[in-house]
């Protein structure tokens, strides 16, 4: 006979062996025995966040910053469903989350018991794998089954592609007979051998022949986490006059020869596609923010598009409707192999793009010099004045889009929830990141995104390294910018959701130091003071005009093609 709830001790021990150190816990009765027993293992650090939606994103931000699996733990019922937004983000952004939901034993599902829903396979559409654990480990057969599943679940968080896994843990009553800590014996240990697939020689040389024989090659890097270590490899493949490299802010690639500001460079390019259309397109990395590059390439398709992704769920993902080859490897493995076979060629493709880039950069400077106070002006100042050692979390969706318009020579480390582009957890993700480092973490958010996720402030772990910059333009300005919604009278209440809220009360409620700026001079003065705040986390609310900000951004793109 095993001691009460010995399966929880087994779970803890396997998690510790697998290197899981942090567990973000939300309160509840069904998961209380897990909290009680987990707290007896010094190797596990428990973090308490009451709102499960926020907790999921806090764990996501921690996992990204630590580059390791982070666990979340909640009670049964709708508590579990509230992990949905963070799990879907983690799935599409490939972030390892070990999701534990406590549950009733299966025989009690749908039998009129309280706080009970069908939790098995709850996240089926956006999870690496789901596991239904047995509700006790009384027999050797059940212990074997339990251990095997938990070993597999922990490994599936990181292999073959990182992402979230769901472990549903049924627990029967009594829930609080835990005076003694169970001491499980002979826990099964299973691991995954380190292995790396490669292109076979024939395939590699076929790709090299095509590549080396083409004079118009475009490489697009999508989202890559800071510290990806790909700069040198990318440089080897792209430093050639027949190749151009398009990067996004969230690619975290440094180098002067890239096209960093895709949108401003390609605006109005349609008339000149004879010069700019690529013959070969090579893509790697995660989500692409630029809608304009997607539209351009869907219309002017390359003859060959090779997409590099090790994720079977992404095989033949055809973002540009021109995919000809999926390369099922990590970017690092492929680029290492490919760098050895590419040969420099002669051509004008890079120069044509580079000339366009230079012209647009000059126009950008001319336009910005004349700007009155507005969102674009505020972003310009932020990207030149924020201390360059800060991590920057760009909220959805205008902050991440404005960031694409600036050159960012200062190489910040950029993060953004572009897996599913939700506004529901951007501040919580940044809060989790800040909990996991002593470095400065700044989140730049719009007002709707901030108020939506204000429970990000509702925990005891925010430190002075956490800085929130809130651009308050009184609603969802994106809907004034997008072509379409502004024509309809319902735009204000139902899309922009205009309001006159301010964050001062929230800041004081949650113990954040509060700063304001409502013009250029104030912002310049306040930014250094805001970053010098060393006693509390800090929030800087920047007020900007809604109509004018939208007008100025729309005119920017017209000006570029005038
Ligand atoms: C969870 C979720 N709900 C709705 C949306 C749609 N959406 C995208 S941006 C946005 C408004 C954002 O407004 P704000 O944060 O104020 O930024 P602004 O556009 O004003 O800069 C909304 C509602 C979303 N992305 N995610
Ligand atoms: Mg707004």
XYZ file of C-alpha atoms in Angstrom, residues 10 25 87 93-94 97 120 173 187 204 220 290 293 304 400 431 457 540 549:
19
model
C 6.355 10.822 -8.251
C 0.480 28.106 -9.223
C -1.130 27.550 -24.314
C 5.713 30.241 -30.640
C 7.233 26.884 -29.602
C 5.117 24.781 -20.881
C -9.112 15.367 -20.927
C -10.814 12.821 -1.866
C 10.713 5.808 -10.135
C 22.163 19.471 -50.486
C 13.276 36.205 -44.973
C 4.549 42.433 -42.140
C 5.464 41.311 -47.640
C 11.091 28.340 -55.663
C 4.992 45.553 -32.769
C 6.041 40.345 -16.147
C 0.100 43.497 -11.966
C 4.927 55.324 -17.673
C -1.917 59.553 -34.682
